Coordinates of C-alpha atoms in Angstrom, one line a residue:
M17 CA 157.6 100.2 95.4
S18 CA 154.1 100.8 96.8
N19 CA 152.8 104.1 98.0
I20 CA 154.1 105.0 101.5
V21 CA 151.7 107.1 103.6
L22 CA 152.2 108.5 107.1
I23 CA 149.2 109.8 109.1
Y24 CA 150.1 112.3 111.8
P25 CA 149.7 113.9 114.3
N26 CA 147.0 112.0 116.2
R27 CA 144.3 114.6 116.9
L28 CA 142.2 112.2 119.0
D29 CA 143.2 113.5 122.4
E30 CA 142.1 117.1 121.6
C31 CA 138.7 115.8 120.6
V32 CA 135.3 115.5 122.4
I33 CA 134.0 112.0 121.8
S34 CA 130.5 110.7 122.4
D35 CA 128.1 108.0 121.3
A36 CA 124.6 108.5 120.1
T37 CA 123.6 105.9 122.7
P38 CA 125.9 106.4 125.8
A39 CA 124.5 103.2 127.5
N40 CA 126.2 101.1 124.8
W41 CA 129.5 101.3 126.6
S42 CA 130.7 99.4 129.6
V43 CA 131.1 101.3 132.9
K44 CA 134.4 99.5 133.6
L45 CA 135.8 100.0 130.1
P46 CA 134.3 103.3 129.0
L47 CA 134.5 105.0 125.6
T48 CA 137.0 107.5 127.0
N49 CA 139.6 104.7 127.1
I50 CA 140.3 105.2 123.4
Q51 CA 141.9 108.4 124.4
N52 CA 144.5 106.5 126.5
P53 CA 147.7 106.1 124.5
V54 CA 148.2 102.6 125.8
I55 CA 146.4 100.6 123.1
K56 CA 145.8 97.7 125.4
K57 CA 143.6 99.8 127.6
V58 CA 140.5 99.3 125.5
A59 CA 136.9 100.6 125.4
R60 CA 134.3 97.9 125.3
T61 CA 130.5 97.9 124.6
N62 CA 128.1 96.0 126.8
I63 CA 127.3 92.4 125.9
G64 CA 125.2 92.1 122.8
V65 CA 126.0 95.6 121.5
R66 CA 127.6 95.3 118.0
T67 CA 126.4 98.5 116.3
V68 CA 127.6 102.0 117.5
T69 CA 127.8 105.5 116.2
L70 CA 130.6 107.7 117.4
K71 CA 130.6 111.5 117.2
I72 CA 134.0 113.1 117.3
N73 CA 134.3 116.9 117.5
L74 CA 137.8 118.3 116.8
A75 CA 137.6 121.0 119.5
N76 CA 137.0 124.4 118.1
Q77 CA 139.5 124.2 115.2
V78 CA 139.2 122.9 111.6
R79 CA 141.9 120.3 111.1
S80 CA 143.4 118.8 108.0
I81 CA 142.4 115.1 107.9
G82 CA 143.8 112.6 105.5
G83 CA 143.5 109.3 107.4
I84 CA 141.4 107.7 110.1
A85 CA 142.2 104.3 111.7
I86 CA 140.7 102.2 114.4
I87 CA 143.4 100.3 116.3
N88 CA 143.4 97.1 118.4
H89 CA 139.8 96.3 117.7
N90 CA 137.9 93.0 117.8
L91 CA 135.8 93.4 114.7
T92 CA 135.0 90.3 112.7
T93 CA 135.3 90.0 109.0
N94 CA 131.6 90.7 108.8
A95 CA 132.1 94.3 110.1
K96 CA 131.4 97.4 108.1
V97 CA 132.8 100.8 109.1
R98 CA 131.4 104.1 107.8
I99 CA 133.5 107.2 108.3
E100 CA 132.2 110.6 107.5
G101 CA 133.9 114.0 107.7
F102 CA 132.2 117.4 108.2
G103 CA 133.4 120.9 107.8
G104 CA 131.7 122.1 111.0
L105 CA 130.9 120.8 114.5
D106 CA 128.2 118.2 115.2
F107 CA 127.8 117.0 111.6
K108 CA 127.4 120.5 110.2
N109 CA 129.1 122.0 107.2
S110 CA 131.4 125.1 107.4
A111 CA 128.3 127.3 107.0
G112 CA 126.6 125.7 110.1
V113 CA 124.0 123.7 108.2
T114 CA 123.4 120.2 109.5
Q115 CA 124.4 117.5 106.9
T116 CA 122.8 114.0 106.7
T117 CA 126.0 112.6 105.2
G118 CA 129.6 113.8 105.4
D119 CA 130.2 116.9 103.2
R120 CA 134.0 116.5 103.3
F121 CA 134.1 112.8 102.7
D122 CA 132.0 109.7 103.2
N123 CA 133.2 106.1 102.5
G124 CA 129.6 104.8 102.5
N125 CA 128.0 102.0 104.5
L126 CA 129.7 99.1 102.6
Y127 CA 133.3 99.7 103.6
R128 CA 134.8 96.6 105.1
A129 CA 136.7 96.6 108.4
Y130 CA 139.2 94.2 106.7
P131 CA 140.2 94.8 103.1
I132 CA 139.3 92.1 100.6
I133 CA 142.3 89.9 99.9
N134 CA 142.5 88.7 96.3
P135 CA 141.9 85.0 96.8
H136 CA 144.1 84.1 93.9
D137 CA 147.0 86.2 95.0
N138 CA 149.9 83.7 95.0
G139 CA 147.9 81.1 96.8
K140 CA 147.3 83.2 99.9
N141 CA 143.9 81.7 100.2
P142 CA 144.0 78.3 98.4
F143 CA 140.8 76.9 97.0
E144 CA 140.4 74.6 100.1
S145 CA 140.5 77.6 102.5
R146 CA 137.3 78.7 104.1
N147 CA 138.1 82.3 103.1
W148 CA 138.7 81.6 99.4
W149 CA 135.3 82.7 98.1
L150 CA 135.0 85.9 100.2
G151 CA 138.6 87.0 100.0
S152 CA 138.7 87.5 103.7
V153 CA 141.9 87.3 105.8
D154 CA 142.6 84.0 107.5
E155 CA 141.6 84.1 111.2
A156 CA 144.9 82.8 112.5
E157 CA 146.8 85.5 110.5
R158 CA 144.4 88.2 111.6
K159 CA 145.1 87.3 115.3
S160 CA 148.9 87.6 114.7
Y161 CA 148.7 91.4 114.0
T162 CA 147.3 94.3 116.0
P163 CA 144.1 94.8 114.1
V164 CA 143.9 98.0 112.2
T165 CA 141.0 99.3 110.1
A166 CA 142.0 102.4 108.1
Y167 CA 140.4 104.8 105.7
Y168 CA 142.2 107.4 103.6
P169 CA 140.1 110.2 102.0
P170 CA 141.1 111.0 98.4
D171 CA 142.9 114.2 99.7
N172 CA 143.5 115.9 103.0
Q173 CA 140.2 117.6 103.9
M174 CA 139.6 120.4 106.4
C175 CA 137.2 118.9 109.0
Q176 CA 135.8 119.9 112.4
S177 CA 133.8 116.7 113.2
L178 CA 133.7 113.1 112.2
R179 CA 131.1 110.4 112.5
I180 CA 132.2 106.7 112.7
T181 CA 129.5 104.1 112.5
I182 CA 130.5 100.5 113.2
T183 CA 128.1 97.6 112.3
D184 CA 129.3 94.1 113.1
T185 CA 126.8 91.3 112.5
V186 CA 126.9 88.0 114.3
T187 CA 127.2 84.8 112.4
V188 CA 125.9 81.9 114.5
G189 CA 128.1 79.0 113.6
A190 CA 126.1 76.4 115.6
T191 CA 123.7 75.9 118.5
S192 CA 123.6 73.4 121.3
T193 CA 120.9 72.3 123.8
A194 CA 123.3 70.7 126.2
G195 CA 122.7 71.7 129.9
V196 CA 126.0 73.4 130.8
L197 CA 126.7 75.4 134.0
I198 CA 128.4 78.8 133.4
G199 CA 132.0 78.8 134.7
K200 CA 135.6 78.9 133.8
G201 CA 137.7 76.0 132.8
Q202 CA 137.0 73.2 130.3
K203 CA 133.3 72.9 129.3
T204 CA 131.7 70.3 126.9
F205 CA 128.8 71.1 124.6
T206 CA 127.1 68.2 122.9
G207 CA 124.5 68.0 120.2
L208 CA 125.9 70.7 118.0
S209 CA 123.5 71.7 115.2
V210 CA 126.5 71.7 112.7
S211 CA 129.2 69.0 112.9
N212 CA 132.8 70.1 113.0
A213 CA 131.8 73.7 113.0
F214 CA 134.9 75.1 114.7
Y215 CA 138.6 74.4 114.8
S216 CA 141.1 74.0 117.6
G217 CA 142.5 77.3 118.9
Q218 CA 139.6 79.4 117.5
K219 CA 138.2 82.0 119.8
I220 CA 134.4 81.7 120.2
T221 CA 131.6 83.0 122.4
I222 CA 128.7 80.8 123.6
Y223 CA 125.7 82.6 125.0
S224 CA 122.1 82.0 126.0
N225 CA 119.6 82.9 123.4
A226 CA 117.1 84.0 126.1
N227 CA 119.7 86.2 127.8
N228 CA 122.9 87.1 126.1
A229 CA 124.4 88.4 129.4
N230 CA 124.8 84.7 130.3
F231 CA 127.8 83.7 128.3
M232 CA 131.2 81.9 128.2
S233 CA 134.1 82.7 125.8
G234 CA 137.5 81.2 125.2
E235 CA 139.4 79.0 122.8
V236 CA 138.2 75.8 121.2
S237 CA 140.1 72.7 122.6
S238 CA 138.5 70.4 120.0
C239 CA 135.4 70.1 117.9
V240 CA 134.7 66.6 116.6
G241 CA 131.3 65.7 115.1
D242 CA 128.6 67.2 117.3
T243 CA 130.8 67.6 120.4
L244 CA 132.7 70.9 121.3
I245 CA 135.2 71.2 124.1
L246 CA 135.9 74.8 125.1
N247 CA 138.5 76.2 127.4
V248 CA 136.5 79.0 129.0
S249 CA 138.5 82.1 130.0
A250 CA 135.8 84.7 130.5
I251 CA 132.2 84.5 131.7
G252 CA 129.1 86.6 132.3
G253 CA 126.0 85.8 134.3
N254 CA 125.4 82.5 136.1
G255 CA 123.3 79.3 136.1
T256 CA 122.7 76.5 133.6
S257 CA 121.3 77.2 130.1
T258 CA 120.2 74.8 127.3
D259 CA 119.6 77.3 124.5
W260 CA 123.2 78.1 123.5
Q261 CA 124.2 80.2 120.5
I262 CA 127.8 79.8 119.3
I263 CA 129.6 82.5 117.4
S264 CA 133.1 83.3 116.3
G265 CA 134.8 86.0 118.3
D266 CA 133.2 88.1 121.0
N267 CA 129.6 89.3 121.5
F268 CA 130.7 92.9 122.1
L269 CA 132.8 95.6 120.3
Q270 CA 136.2 96.6 121.5
I271 CA 138.5 99.5 120.5
G272 CA 142.0 100.3 121.8
R273 CA 142.7 103.5 120.0
I274 CA 141.7 105.7 117.1
I275 CA 144.1 107.8 115.0
I276 CA 143.0 110.9 113.2
G277 CA 145.5 113.0 111.3
K278 CA 146.7 114.5 108.0
A279 CA 148.5 112.4 105.4
I280 CA 151.9 112.7 103.8
E281 CA 152.4 110.7 100.6
P282 CA 155.5 111.4 98.7
A283 CA 155.3 111.5 94.9
R284 CA 158.4 109.3 94.6
N285 CA 158.8 106.3 97.0
P286 CA 161.9 104.5 98.1
E287 CA 164.1 102.9 95.5
Y288 CA 164.8 99.2 95.6
G289 CA 167.3 98.5 98.3
D290 CA 166.3 101.5 100.3
Y291 CA 163.4 99.9 102.2
S292 CA 163.5 97.2 104.9
I293 CA 161.0 95.8 107.4
G294 CA 161.6 93.3 110.2
Y295 CA 160.9 92.5 113.8
T296 CA 162.6 93.2 117.1
D297 CA 161.6 90.7 119.8
L298 CA 161.2 92.6 123.1
S299 CA 161.4 89.3 125.2
E300 CA 164.1 89.2 127.8
K301 CA 166.5 86.3 128.0
Q302 CA 168.4 84.9 131.0
L303 CA 171.0 82.1 131.0
A304 CA 171.1 79.7 133.9
S305 CA 174.3 78.3 135.3
D306 CA 173.8 75.1 133.2
N307 CA 173.3 77.3 130.1
T308 CA 169.5 76.7 129.9
K309 CA 167.8 79.7 128.4
Y310 CA 164.8 81.2 130.2
F311 CA 162.6 83.9 128.6
Y312 CA 160.4 86.6 129.9
L313 CA 158.0 86.8 126.9
K314 CA 157.1 90.2 125.5
P315 CA 155.6 91.2 122.1
K316 CA 157.5 91.3 118.8
M317 CA 157.7 94.9 117.4
R318 CA 157.8 95.7 113.7
V319 CA 160.6 98.0 112.6
V320 CA 160.7 99.8 109.3
N321 CA 163.7 101.6 107.7
F322 CA 163.6 103.5 104.5
T323 CA 165.2 106.4 102.6
L324 CA 163.3 108.9 100.4
K325 CA 165.9 110.3 98.0
H326 CA 163.7 112.5 95.8
L327 CA 161.5 114.7 98.0
N328 CA 160.6 118.1 96.6
H329 CA 160.8 121.2 98.8
T330 CA 157.2 121.0 100.1
E331 CA 157.3 117.3 100.8
A332 CA 160.6 117.7 102.7
L333 CA 160.0 120.7 104.8
S334 CA 156.2 120.8 105.2
G335 CA 155.9 117.0 105.3
F336 CA 158.7 114.9 106.8
L337 CA 160.6 117.6 108.7
D338 CA 157.3 118.9 110.0
A339 CA 156.3 115.3 111.1
Q340 CA 159.5 114.9 113.1
R341 CA 159.0 118.4 114.7
E342 CA 155.4 117.7 115.7
L343 CA 155.9 114.1 117.0
G344 CA 159.4 113.8 118.3
L345 CA 160.0 110.3 119.6
S346 CA 156.8 109.9 121.5
G347 CA 154.1 111.0 119.1
E348 CA 151.9 108.5 117.3
L349 CA 151.7 108.0 113.5
L350 CA 150.1 105.4 111.3
F351 CA 152.4 103.9 108.7
T352 CA 151.1 102.3 105.5
L353 CA 153.2 100.8 102.8
S354 CA 150.4 99.9 100.4
K355 CA 147.6 102.5 100.4
P356 CA 144.4 101.0 98.9
D357 CA 143.3 102.3 95.5
Y358 CA 139.7 103.3 95.9
V359 CA 139.2 104.4 92.3
G360 CA 135.8 103.0 91.2
N361 CA 135.4 100.7 94.2
I362 CA 135.7 101.5 97.9
N363 CA 136.6 97.9 98.6
M364 CA 139.2 97.2 95.9
P365 CA 141.1 94.0 96.6
A366 CA 144.1 94.8 98.7
D367 CA 147.7 93.6 98.7
K368 CA 147.9 90.2 100.4
N369 CA 150.4 91.6 102.9
T370 CA 148.4 94.7 103.8
Y371 CA 148.2 93.7 107.5
A372 CA 152.0 93.3 107.7
N373 CA 152.5 96.7 106.3
T374 CA 150.1 98.9 108.2
F375 CA 150.6 99.7 111.9
L376 CA 150.7 102.4 114.6
C377 CA 154.2 103.5 115.4
N378 CA 156.7 106.1 116.6
F379 CA 159.8 107.6 115.2
A380 CA 162.7 105.4 116.5
E381 CA 165.1 108.3 115.8
L382 CA 165.0 111.8 114.2
N383 CA 167.1 112.2 111.1
P384 CA 167.9 115.5 109.4
L385 CA 167.0 116.3 105.8
T386 CA 169.8 116.4 103.2
N387 CA 169.7 118.8 100.3
V388 CA 171.0 116.4 97.6
Y389 CA 170.5 118.6 94.5
V390 CA 168.7 121.8 93.6
G391 CA 165.1 121.5 94.8
G392 CA 165.7 117.9 95.9
W393 CA 165.9 116.5 99.4
S394 CA 166.6 113.2 101.0
N395 CA 165.4 111.8 104.3
T396 CA 166.0 108.5 106.1
L397 CA 163.3 107.4 108.5
K398 CA 163.2 104.6 111.1
L399 CA 159.8 103.6 112.7
E400 CA 159.0 101.3 115.6
E401 CA 155.6 99.7 116.1
I402 CA 153.6 100.6 119.2
V403 CA 152.6 97.2 120.8

């Protein structure tokens, strides 16, 4: 089995959070939204802002930090996320001296928001795939999970402040000089600079090069030759432009939640047969008089069950029992089945199923420890994804 890691409790809500440039963030969707436990209540930067530096002070206490994760974000596969930990407040060490880099940990400025997927891993990215050479996750698959960017320092470190720097560069896929009026609904852009540059269902943003506040975003209906048809669902600005830049994704950054906590990683993981993962569909079903099924569609929630049979005294009482005491059924934790191995390379290729096996969750139930032999404990855990 892979290395199970739990990150808990989430210290975010006891923190003071700020940006080096406060004007980066939307007034309607401010940075403080990341402290809302509803992960769909997002914080969003203003149009065109794709680089931010967050300062997070952990109140007036030093806390044990073994994992940091950004949840429900819209970062592209170009994005880099630098995470630094400091022993004192405001990027200082425990002696009060300002540090230019994290004195507790620093993952550097090359850490990818999405782990590299080994392109040869069981044909996950076949040679014909656009992601084969870079080892990046397929866009359609990325959209099917709640996006999570996680970093795990080598050990739990005592920190009082963190700095998170996000840099997400735009890749312009094509341009168009077609005169198109900004508005919702179906829009046609002709004269694309790159033929067949996008695919049906892809989310893109089209904005004026002269003023990126004038934009349209939505899903591609079709892209054949030099003609793109876009189903526009969101707009900004007004008027007609002829200097369109077309990019994948959004022209802003978005974050739903950040989790900051200590890590528990048992020395011995579940035995084969003692781990299961699946989905619970939260949709509601009604049956009409003629037996036609009608559905009120809701998200699908991942559910994990596993038993740890060989916990030592410290892991059992100071780890898994402590986690259940602190969190109960309502507290947040980050579950990871396959913790990345950073030895020698901060961007080591990840398991091809890393996105399926890392998510924000709660305990579905609290289960007692069982003392199965002298110095050995067992615990069964059931986790439910937060969607």
